JSON list of C-alpha atoms in Angstrom, two decimals:
[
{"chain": "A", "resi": 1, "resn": "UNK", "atom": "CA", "xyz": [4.54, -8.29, 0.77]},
{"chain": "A", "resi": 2, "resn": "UNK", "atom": "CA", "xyz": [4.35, -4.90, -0.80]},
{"chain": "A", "resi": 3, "resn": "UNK", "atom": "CA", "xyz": [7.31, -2.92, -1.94]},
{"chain": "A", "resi": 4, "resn": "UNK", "atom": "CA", "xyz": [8.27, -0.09, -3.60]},
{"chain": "A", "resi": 5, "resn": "UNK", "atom": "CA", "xyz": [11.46, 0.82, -6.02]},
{"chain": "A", "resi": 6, "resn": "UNK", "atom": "CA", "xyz": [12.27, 4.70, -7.14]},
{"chain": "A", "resi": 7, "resn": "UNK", "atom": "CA", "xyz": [15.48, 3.71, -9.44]},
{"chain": "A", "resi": 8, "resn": "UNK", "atom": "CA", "xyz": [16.70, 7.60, -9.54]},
{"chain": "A", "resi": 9, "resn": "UNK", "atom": "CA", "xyz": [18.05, 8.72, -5.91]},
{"chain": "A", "resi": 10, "resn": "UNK", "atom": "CA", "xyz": [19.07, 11.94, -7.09]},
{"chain": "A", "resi": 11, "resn": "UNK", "atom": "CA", "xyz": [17.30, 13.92, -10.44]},
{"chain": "A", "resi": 12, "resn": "UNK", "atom": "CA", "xyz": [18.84, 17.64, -11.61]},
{"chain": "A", "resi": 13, "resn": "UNK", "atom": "CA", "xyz": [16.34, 19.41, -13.50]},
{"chain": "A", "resi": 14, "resn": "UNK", "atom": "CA", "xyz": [16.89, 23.08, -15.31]},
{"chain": "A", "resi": 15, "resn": "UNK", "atom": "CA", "xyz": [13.53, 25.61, -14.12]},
{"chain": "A", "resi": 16, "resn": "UNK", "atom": "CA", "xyz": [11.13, 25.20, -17.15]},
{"chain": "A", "resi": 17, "resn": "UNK", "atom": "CA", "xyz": [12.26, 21.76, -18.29]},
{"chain": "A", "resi": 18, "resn": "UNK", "atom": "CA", "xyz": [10.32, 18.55, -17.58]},
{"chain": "A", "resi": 19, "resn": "UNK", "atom": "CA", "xyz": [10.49, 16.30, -14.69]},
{"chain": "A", "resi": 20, "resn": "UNK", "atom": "CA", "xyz": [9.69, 12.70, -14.59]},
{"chain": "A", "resi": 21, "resn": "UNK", "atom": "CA", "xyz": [9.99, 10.45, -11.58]},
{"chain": "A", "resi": 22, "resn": "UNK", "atom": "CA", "xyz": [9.91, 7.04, -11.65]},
{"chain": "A", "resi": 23, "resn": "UNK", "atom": "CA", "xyz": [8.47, 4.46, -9.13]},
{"chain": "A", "resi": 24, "resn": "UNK", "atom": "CA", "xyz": [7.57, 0.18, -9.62]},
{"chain": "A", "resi": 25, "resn": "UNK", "atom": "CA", "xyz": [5.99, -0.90, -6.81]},
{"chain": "A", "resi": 26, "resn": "UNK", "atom": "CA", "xyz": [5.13, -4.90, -5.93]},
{"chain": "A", "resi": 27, "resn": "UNK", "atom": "CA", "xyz": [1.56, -6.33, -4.83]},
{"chain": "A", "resi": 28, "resn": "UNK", "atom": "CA", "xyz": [-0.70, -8.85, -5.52]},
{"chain": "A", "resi": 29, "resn": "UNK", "atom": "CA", "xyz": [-3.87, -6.89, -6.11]},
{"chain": "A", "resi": 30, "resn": "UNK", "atom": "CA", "xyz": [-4.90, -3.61, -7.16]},
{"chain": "A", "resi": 31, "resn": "UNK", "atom": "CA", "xyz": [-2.73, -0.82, -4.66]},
{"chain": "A", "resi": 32, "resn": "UNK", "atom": "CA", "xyz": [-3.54, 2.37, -3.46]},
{"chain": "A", "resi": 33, "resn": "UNK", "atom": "CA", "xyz": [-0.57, 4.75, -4.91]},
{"chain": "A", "resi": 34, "resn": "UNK", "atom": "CA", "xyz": [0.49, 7.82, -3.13]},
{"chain": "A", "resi": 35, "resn": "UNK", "atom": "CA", "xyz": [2.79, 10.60, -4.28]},
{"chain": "A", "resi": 36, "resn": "UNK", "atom": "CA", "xyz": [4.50, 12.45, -1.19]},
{"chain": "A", "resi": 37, "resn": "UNK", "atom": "CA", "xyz": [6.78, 15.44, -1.08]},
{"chain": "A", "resi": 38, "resn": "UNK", "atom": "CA", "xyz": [9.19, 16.80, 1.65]},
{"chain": "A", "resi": 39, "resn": "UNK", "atom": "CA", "xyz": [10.31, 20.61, 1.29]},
{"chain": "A", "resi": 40, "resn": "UNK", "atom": "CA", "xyz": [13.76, 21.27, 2.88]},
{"chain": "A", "resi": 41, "resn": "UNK", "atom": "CA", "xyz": [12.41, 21.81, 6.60]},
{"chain": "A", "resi": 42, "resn": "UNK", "atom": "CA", "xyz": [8.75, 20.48, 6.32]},
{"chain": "A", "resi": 43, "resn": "UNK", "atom": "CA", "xyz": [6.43, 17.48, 6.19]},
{"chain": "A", "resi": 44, "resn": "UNK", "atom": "CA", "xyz": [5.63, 15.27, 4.05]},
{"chain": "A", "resi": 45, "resn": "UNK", "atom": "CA", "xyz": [2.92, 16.91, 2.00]},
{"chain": "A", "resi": 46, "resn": "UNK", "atom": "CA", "xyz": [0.25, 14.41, -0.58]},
{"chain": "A", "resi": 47, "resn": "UNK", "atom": "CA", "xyz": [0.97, 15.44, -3.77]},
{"chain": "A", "resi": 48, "resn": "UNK", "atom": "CA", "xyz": [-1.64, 12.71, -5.33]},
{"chain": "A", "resi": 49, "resn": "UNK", "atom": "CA", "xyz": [-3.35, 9.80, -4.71]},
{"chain": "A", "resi": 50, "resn": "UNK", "atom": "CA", "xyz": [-4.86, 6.64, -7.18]},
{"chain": "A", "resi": 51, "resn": "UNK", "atom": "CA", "xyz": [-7.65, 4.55, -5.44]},
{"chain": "A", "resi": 52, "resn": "UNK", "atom": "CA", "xyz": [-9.11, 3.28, -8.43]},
{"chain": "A", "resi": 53, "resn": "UNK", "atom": "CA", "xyz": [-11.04, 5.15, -11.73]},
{"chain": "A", "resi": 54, "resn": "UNK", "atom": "CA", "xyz": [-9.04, 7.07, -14.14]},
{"chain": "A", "resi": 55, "resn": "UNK", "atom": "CA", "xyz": [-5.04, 6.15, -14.45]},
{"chain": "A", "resi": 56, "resn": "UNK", "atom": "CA", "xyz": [-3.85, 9.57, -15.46]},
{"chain": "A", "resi": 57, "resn": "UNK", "atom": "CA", "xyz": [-4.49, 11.58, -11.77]},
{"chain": "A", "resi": 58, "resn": "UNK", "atom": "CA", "xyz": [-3.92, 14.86, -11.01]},
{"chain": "A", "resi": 59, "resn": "UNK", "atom": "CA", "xyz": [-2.40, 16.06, -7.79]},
{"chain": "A", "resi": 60, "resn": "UNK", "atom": "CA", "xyz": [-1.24, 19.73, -6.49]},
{"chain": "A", "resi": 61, "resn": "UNK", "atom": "CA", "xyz": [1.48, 21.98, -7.84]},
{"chain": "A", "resi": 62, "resn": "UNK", "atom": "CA", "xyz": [1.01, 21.06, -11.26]},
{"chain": "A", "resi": 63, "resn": "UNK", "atom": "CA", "xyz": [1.91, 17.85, -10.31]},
{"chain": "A", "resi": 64, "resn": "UNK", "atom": "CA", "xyz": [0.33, 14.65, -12.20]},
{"chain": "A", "resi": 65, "resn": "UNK", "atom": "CA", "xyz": [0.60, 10.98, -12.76]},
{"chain": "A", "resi": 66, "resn": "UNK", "atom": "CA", "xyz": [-0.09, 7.81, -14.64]},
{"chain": "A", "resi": 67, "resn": "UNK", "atom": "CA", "xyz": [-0.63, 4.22, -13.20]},
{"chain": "A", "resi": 68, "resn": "UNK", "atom": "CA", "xyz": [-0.14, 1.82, -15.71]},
{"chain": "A", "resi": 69, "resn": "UNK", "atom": "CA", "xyz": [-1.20, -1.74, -14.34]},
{"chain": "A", "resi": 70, "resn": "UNK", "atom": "CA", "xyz": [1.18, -4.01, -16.76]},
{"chain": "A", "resi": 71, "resn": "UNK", "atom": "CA", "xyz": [4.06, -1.79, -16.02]},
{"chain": "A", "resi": 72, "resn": "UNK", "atom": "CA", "xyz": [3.53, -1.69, -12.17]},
{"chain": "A", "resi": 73, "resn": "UNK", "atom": "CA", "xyz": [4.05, 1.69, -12.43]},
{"chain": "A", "resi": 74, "resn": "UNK", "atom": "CA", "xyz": [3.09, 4.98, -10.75]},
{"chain": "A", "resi": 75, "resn": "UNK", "atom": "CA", "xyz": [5.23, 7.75, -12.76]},
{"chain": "A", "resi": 76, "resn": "UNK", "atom": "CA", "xyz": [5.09, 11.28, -11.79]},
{"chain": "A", "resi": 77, "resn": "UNK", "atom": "CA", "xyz": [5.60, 14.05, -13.96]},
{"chain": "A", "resi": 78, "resn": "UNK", "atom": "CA", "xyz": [5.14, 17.86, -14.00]},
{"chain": "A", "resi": 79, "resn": "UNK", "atom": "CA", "xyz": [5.42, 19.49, -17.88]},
{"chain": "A", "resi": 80, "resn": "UNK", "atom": "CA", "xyz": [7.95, 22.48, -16.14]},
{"chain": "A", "resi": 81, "resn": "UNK", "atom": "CA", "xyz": [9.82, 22.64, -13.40]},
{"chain": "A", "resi": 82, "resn": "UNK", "atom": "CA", "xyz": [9.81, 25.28, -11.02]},
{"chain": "A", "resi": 83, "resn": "UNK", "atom": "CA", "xyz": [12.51, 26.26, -8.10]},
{"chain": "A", "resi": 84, "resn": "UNK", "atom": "CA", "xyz": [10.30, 25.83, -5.12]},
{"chain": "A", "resi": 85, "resn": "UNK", "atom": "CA", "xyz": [10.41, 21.92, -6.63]},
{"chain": "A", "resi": 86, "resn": "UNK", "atom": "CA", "xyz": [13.51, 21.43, -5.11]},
{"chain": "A", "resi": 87, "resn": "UNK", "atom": "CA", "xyz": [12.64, 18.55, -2.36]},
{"chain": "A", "resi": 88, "resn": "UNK", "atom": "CA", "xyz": [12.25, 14.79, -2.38]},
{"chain": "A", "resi": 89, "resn": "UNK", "atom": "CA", "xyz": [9.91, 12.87, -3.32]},
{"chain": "A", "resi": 90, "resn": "UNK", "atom": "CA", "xyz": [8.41, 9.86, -2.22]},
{"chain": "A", "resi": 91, "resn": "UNK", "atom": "CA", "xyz": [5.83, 7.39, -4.09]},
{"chain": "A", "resi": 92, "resn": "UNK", "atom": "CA", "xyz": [3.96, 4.83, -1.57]},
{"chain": "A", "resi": 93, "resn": "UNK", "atom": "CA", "xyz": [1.80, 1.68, -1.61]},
{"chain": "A", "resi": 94, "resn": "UNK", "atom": "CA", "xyz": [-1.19, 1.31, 0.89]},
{"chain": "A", "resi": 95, "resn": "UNK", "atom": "CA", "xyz": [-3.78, -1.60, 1.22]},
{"chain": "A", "resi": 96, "resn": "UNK", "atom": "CA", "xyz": [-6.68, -2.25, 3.06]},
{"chain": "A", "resi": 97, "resn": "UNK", "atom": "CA", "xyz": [-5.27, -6.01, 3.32]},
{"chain": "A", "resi": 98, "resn": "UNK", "atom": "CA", "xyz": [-2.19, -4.86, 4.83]},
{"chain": "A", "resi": 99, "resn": "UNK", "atom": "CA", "xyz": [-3.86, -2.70, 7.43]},
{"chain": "A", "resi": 100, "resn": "UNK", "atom": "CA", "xyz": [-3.75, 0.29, 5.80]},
{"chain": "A", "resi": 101, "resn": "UNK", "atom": "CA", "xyz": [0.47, 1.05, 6.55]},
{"chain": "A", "resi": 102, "resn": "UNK", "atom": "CA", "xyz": [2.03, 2.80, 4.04]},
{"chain": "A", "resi": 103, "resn": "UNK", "atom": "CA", "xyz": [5.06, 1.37, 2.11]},
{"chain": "A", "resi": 104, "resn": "UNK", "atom": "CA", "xyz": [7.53, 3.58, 0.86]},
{"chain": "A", "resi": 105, "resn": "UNK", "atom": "CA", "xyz": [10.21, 4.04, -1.88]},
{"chain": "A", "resi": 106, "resn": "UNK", "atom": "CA", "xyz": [13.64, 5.01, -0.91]},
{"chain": "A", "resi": 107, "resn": "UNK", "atom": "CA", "xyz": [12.86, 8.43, -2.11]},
{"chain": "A", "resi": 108, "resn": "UNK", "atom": "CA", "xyz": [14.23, 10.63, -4.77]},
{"chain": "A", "resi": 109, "resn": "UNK", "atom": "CA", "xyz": [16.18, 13.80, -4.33]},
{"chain": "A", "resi": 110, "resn": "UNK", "atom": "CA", "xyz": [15.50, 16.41, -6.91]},
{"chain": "A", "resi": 111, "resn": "UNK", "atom": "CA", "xyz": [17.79, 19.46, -7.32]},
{"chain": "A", "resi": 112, "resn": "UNK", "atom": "CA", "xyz": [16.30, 22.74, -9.58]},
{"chain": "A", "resi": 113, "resn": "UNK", "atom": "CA", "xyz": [18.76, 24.19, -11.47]},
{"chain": "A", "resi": 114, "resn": "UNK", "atom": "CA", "xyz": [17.87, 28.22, -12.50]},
{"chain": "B", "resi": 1, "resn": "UNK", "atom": "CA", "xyz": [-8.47, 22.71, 10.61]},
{"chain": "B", "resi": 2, "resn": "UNK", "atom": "CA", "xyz": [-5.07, 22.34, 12.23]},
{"chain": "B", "resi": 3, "resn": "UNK", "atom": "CA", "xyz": [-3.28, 19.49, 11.25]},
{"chain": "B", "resi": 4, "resn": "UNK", "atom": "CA", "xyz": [-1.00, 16.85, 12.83]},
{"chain": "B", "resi": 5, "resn": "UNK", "atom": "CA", "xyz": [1.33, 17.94, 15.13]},
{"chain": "B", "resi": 6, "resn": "UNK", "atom": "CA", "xyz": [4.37, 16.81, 16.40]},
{"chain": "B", "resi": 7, "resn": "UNK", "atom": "CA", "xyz": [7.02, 17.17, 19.48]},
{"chain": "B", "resi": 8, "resn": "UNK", "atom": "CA", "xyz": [9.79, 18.15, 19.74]},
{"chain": "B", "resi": 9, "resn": "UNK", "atom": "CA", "xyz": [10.93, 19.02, 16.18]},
{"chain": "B", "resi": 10, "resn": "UNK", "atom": "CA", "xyz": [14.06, 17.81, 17.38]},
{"chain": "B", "resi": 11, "resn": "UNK", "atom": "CA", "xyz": [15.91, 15.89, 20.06]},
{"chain": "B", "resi": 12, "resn": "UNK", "atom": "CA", "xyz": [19.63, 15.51, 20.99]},
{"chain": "B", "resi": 13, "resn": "UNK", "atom": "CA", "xyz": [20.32, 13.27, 23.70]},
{"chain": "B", "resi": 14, "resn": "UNK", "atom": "CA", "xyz": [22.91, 10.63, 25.08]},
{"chain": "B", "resi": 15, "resn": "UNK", "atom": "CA", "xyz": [22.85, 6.84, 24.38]},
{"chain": "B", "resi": 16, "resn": "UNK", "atom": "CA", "xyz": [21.13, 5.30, 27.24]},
{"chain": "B", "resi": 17, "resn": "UNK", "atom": "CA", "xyz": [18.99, 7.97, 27.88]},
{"chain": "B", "resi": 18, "resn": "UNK", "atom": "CA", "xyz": [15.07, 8.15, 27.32]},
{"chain": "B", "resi": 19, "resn": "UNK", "atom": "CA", "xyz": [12.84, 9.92, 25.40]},
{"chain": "B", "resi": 20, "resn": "UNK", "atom": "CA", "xyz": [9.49, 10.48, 24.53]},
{"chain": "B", "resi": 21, "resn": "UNK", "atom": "CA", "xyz": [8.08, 12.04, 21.11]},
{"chain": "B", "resi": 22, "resn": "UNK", "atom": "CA", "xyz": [4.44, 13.41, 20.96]},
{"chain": "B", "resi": 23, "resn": "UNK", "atom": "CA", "xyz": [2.15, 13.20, 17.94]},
{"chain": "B", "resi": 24, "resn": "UNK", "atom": "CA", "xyz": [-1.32, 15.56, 18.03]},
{"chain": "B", "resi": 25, "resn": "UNK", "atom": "CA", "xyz": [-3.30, 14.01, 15.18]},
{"chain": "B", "resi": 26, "resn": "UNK", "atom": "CA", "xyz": [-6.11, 15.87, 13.36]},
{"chain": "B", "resi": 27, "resn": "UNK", "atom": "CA", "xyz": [-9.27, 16.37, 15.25]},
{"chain": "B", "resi": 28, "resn": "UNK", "atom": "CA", "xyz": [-11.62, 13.18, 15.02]},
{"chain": "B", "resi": 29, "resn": "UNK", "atom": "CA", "xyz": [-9.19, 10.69, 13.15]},
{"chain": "B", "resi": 30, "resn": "UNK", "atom": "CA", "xyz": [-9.54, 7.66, 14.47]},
{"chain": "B", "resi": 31, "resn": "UNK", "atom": "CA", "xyz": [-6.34, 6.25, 13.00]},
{"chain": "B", "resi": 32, "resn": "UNK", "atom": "CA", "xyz": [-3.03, 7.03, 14.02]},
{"chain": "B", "resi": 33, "resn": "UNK", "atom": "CA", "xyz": [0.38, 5.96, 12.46]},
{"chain": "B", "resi": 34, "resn": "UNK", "atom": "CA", "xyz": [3.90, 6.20, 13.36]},
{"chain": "B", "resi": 35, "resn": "UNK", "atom": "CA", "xyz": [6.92, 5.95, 10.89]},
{"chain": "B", "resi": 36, "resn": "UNK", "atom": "CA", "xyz": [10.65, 5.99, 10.85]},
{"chain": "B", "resi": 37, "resn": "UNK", "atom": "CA", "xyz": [13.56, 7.02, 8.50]},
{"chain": "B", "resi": 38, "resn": "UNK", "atom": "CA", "xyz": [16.52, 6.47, 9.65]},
{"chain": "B", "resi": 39, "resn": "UNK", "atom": "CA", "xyz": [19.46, 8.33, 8.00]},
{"chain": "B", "resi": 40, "resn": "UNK", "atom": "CA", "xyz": [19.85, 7.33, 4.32]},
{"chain": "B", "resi": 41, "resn": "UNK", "atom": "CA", "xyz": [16.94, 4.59, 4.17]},
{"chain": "B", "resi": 42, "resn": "UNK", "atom": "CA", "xyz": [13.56, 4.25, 3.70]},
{"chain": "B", "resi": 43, "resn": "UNK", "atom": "CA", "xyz": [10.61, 5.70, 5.78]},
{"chain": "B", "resi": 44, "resn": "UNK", "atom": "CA", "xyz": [8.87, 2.26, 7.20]},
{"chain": "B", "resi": 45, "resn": "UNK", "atom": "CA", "xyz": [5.82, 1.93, 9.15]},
{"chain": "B", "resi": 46, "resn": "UNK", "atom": "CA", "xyz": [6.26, 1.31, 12.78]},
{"chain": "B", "resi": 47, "resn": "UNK", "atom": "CA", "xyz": [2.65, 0.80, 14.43]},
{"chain": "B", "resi": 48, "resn": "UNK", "atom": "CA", "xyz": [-0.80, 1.74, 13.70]},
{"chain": "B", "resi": 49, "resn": "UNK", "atom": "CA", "xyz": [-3.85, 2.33, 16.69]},
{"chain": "B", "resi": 50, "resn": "UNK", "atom": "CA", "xyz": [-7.18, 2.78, 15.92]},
{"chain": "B", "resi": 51, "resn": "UNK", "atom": "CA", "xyz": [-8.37, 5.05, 18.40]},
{"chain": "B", "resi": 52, "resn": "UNK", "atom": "CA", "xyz": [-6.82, 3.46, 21.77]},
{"chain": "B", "resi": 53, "resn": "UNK", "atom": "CA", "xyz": [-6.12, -0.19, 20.43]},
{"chain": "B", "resi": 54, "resn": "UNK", "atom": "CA", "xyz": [-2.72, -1.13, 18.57]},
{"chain": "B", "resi": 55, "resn": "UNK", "atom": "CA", "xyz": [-4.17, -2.28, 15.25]},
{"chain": "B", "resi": 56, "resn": "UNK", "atom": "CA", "xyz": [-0.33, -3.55, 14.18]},
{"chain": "B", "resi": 57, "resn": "UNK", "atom": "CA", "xyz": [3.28, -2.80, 15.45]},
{"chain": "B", "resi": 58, "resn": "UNK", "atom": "CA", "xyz": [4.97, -5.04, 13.38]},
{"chain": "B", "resi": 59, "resn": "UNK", "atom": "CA", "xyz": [6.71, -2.46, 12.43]},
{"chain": "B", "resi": 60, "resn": "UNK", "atom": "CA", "xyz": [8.43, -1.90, 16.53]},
{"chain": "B", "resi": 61, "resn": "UNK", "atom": "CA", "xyz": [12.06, -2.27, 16.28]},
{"chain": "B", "resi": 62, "resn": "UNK", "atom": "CA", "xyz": [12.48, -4.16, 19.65]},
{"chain": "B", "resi": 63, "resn": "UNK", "atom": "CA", "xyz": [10.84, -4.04, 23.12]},
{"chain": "B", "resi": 64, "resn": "UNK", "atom": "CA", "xyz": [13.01, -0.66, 23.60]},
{"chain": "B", "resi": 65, "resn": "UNK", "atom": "CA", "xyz": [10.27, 1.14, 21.98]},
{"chain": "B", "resi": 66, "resn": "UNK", "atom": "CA", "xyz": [6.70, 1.66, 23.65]},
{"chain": "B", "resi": 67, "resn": "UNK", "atom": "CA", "xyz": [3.73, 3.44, 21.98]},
{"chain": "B", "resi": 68, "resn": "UNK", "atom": "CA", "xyz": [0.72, 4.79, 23.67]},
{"chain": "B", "resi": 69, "resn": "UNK", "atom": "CA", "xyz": [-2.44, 6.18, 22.83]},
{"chain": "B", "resi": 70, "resn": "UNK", "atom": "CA", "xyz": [-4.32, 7.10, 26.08]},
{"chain": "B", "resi": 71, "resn": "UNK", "atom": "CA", "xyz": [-7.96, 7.59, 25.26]},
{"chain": "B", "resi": 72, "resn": "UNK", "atom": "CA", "xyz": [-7.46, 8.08, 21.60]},
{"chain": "B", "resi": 73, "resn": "UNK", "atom": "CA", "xyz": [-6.34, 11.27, 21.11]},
{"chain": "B", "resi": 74, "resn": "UNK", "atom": "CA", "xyz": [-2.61, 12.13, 20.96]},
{"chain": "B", "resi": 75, "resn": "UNK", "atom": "CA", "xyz": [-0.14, 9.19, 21.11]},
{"chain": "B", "resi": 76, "resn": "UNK", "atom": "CA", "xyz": [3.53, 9.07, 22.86]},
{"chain": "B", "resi": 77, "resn": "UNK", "atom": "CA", "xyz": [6.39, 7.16, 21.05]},
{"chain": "B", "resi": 78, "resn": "UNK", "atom": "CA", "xyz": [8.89, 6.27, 24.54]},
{"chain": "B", "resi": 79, "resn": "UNK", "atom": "CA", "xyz": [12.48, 5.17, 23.46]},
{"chain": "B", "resi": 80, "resn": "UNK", "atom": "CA", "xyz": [13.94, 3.42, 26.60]},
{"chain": "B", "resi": 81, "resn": "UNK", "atom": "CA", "xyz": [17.24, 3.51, 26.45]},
{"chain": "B", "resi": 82, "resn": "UNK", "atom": "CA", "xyz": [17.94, 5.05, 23.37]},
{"chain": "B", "resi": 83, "resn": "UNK", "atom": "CA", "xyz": [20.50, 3.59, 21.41]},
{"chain": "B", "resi": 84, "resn": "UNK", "atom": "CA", "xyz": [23.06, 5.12, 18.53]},
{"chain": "B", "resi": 85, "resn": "UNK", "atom": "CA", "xyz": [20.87, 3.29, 15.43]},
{"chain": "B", "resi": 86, "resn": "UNK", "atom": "CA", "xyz": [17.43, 4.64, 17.15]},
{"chain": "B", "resi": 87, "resn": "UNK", "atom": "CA", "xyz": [18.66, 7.82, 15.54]},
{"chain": "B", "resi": 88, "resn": "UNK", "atom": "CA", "xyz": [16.36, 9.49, 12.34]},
{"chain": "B", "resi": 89, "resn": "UNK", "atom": "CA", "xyz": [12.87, 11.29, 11.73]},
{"chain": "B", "resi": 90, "resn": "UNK", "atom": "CA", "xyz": [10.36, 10.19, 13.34]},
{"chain": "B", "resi": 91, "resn": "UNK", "atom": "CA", "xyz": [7.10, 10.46, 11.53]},
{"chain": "B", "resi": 92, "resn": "UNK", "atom": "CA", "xyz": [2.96, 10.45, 12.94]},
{"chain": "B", "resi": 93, "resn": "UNK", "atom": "CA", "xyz": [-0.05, 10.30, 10.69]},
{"chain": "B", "resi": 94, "resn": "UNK", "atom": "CA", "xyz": [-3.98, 9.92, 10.98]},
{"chain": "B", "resi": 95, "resn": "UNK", "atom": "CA", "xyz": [-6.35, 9.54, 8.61]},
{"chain": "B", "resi": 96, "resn": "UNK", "atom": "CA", "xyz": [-10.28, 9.02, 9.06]},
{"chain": "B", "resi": 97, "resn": "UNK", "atom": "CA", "xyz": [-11.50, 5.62, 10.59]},
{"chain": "B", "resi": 98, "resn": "UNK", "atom": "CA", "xyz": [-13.63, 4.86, 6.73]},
{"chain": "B", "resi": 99, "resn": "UNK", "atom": "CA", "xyz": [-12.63, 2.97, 4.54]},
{"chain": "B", "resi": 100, "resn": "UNK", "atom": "CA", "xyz": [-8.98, 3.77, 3.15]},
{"chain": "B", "resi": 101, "resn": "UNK", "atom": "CA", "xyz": [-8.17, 7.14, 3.28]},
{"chain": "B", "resi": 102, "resn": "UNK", "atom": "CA", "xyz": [-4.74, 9.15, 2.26]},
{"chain": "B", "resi": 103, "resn": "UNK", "atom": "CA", "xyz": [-3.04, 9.69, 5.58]},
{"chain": "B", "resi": 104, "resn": "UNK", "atom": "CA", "xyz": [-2.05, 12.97, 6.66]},
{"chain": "B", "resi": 105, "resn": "UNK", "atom": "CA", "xyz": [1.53, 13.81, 8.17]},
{"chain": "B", "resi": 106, "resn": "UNK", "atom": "CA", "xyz": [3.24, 15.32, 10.41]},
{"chain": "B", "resi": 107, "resn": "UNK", "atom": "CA", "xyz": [6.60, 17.71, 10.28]},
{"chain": "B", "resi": 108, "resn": "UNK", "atom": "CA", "xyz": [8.19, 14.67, 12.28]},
{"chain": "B", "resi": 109, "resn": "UNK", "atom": "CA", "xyz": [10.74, 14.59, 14.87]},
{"chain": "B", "resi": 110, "resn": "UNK", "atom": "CA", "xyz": [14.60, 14.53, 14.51]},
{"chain": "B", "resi": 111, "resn": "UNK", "atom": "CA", "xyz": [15.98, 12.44, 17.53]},
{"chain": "B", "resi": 112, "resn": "UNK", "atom": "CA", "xyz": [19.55, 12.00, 17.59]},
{"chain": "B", "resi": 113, "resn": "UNK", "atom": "CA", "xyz": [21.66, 9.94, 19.64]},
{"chain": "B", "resi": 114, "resn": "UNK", "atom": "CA", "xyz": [25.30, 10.38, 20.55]}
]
């Protein structure tokens, strides 16, 4: 079964300074990795996506990040943060084997400070 | 290209009532997807059609819950009688019927019970 860990529930990050989000994620083969984000009021919007190819992707808003296979891994990271980047985030695991659902993290709250 | 839509953004009603949530999904996906985050947890996967079928509700709760998808357009998500835990966001996505494809969101729909 697939599953999905973000360790940090709750990240506070100064405007300008780095942001790195964290997510391990559980599966047998090679998984598709998402990157979601929910605004205060809105959606969830794709931020990224890895299918397969290059391990460094990048996604919207400045937004990229790096799957490393012997880590189980899907990091995301943006080099400075920006106020409208308060929201959560989610990473998720998809798989044609498991019918396409989506598995999520529990999500991870992050809070811009000016 | 509109994208998915969903209604209502939110619902308020009385344990032991009924309701029904909408989902529109984006013109000519084939698959649809409902999810569910209940307050403080993680979003999970509920049930998946392609086009009219039910491709997998292993996700359903309990028999409570009934999903439709009438002729493959927009689906209904019936909650009959609604109970206090039934409460959280209630989530719809589609995504193209080829291959694995990132899957597109809605705004979802608050329900809360009392």
């Amino acid at each position: 079964a697939q599953s999905v860990t973000q360790p940090d529930i709750h990240i506070t990050v100064s405007e300008g300074a780095s942001l790195e989000l964290r997510c391990n994620y559980s599966y047998g083969a090679t998984p598709y990795l998402f990157w979601y984000v929910q605004s205060p009021g809105q959606g969830l919007q794709l931020l990224l996506k890895y299918f397969s190819g290059d391990t460094l992707v990048q996604g919207i808003k400045g937004f990229e990040a790096e799957f490393k296979r012997s880590q189980s891994s899907f990091n995301l990271r943006k080099p400075s943060v920006h106020w409208s980047d308060a929201a959560e985030y989610f990473c998720a695991v998809g798989a044609k084997a498991a019918g396409n659902k989506l598995t999520f993290g529990g999500g991870t709250r992050v809070l811009v400070k000016p | 290209e509109a994208g998915v839509t969903q209604f209502p953004s939110h619902s308020v009603i009385e344990k032991g009532q009924t309701v029904t949530l909408r989902c529109d999904p984006i013109s000519g996906h084939d698959n649809l997807y409902w999810y569910r985050r209940v307050m403080g947890k993680e979003i999970k996967f509920l049930l998946h059609f392609v086009k009219e079928s039910k491709q997998d509700e292993s996700g359903m709760p309990n028999n409570r819950f009934l999903a439709e998808r009438t002729g493959g357009t927009y689906s209904t998500l019936k909650v009959q009688p609604a109970e206090l835990e039934d409460s959280g966001v209630y989530f719809c996505a589609s995504s193209p019927d080829r291959g694995f494809y990132e899957q597109y969101f809605g705004p979802g729909t608050r329900l809360t019970v009392t």
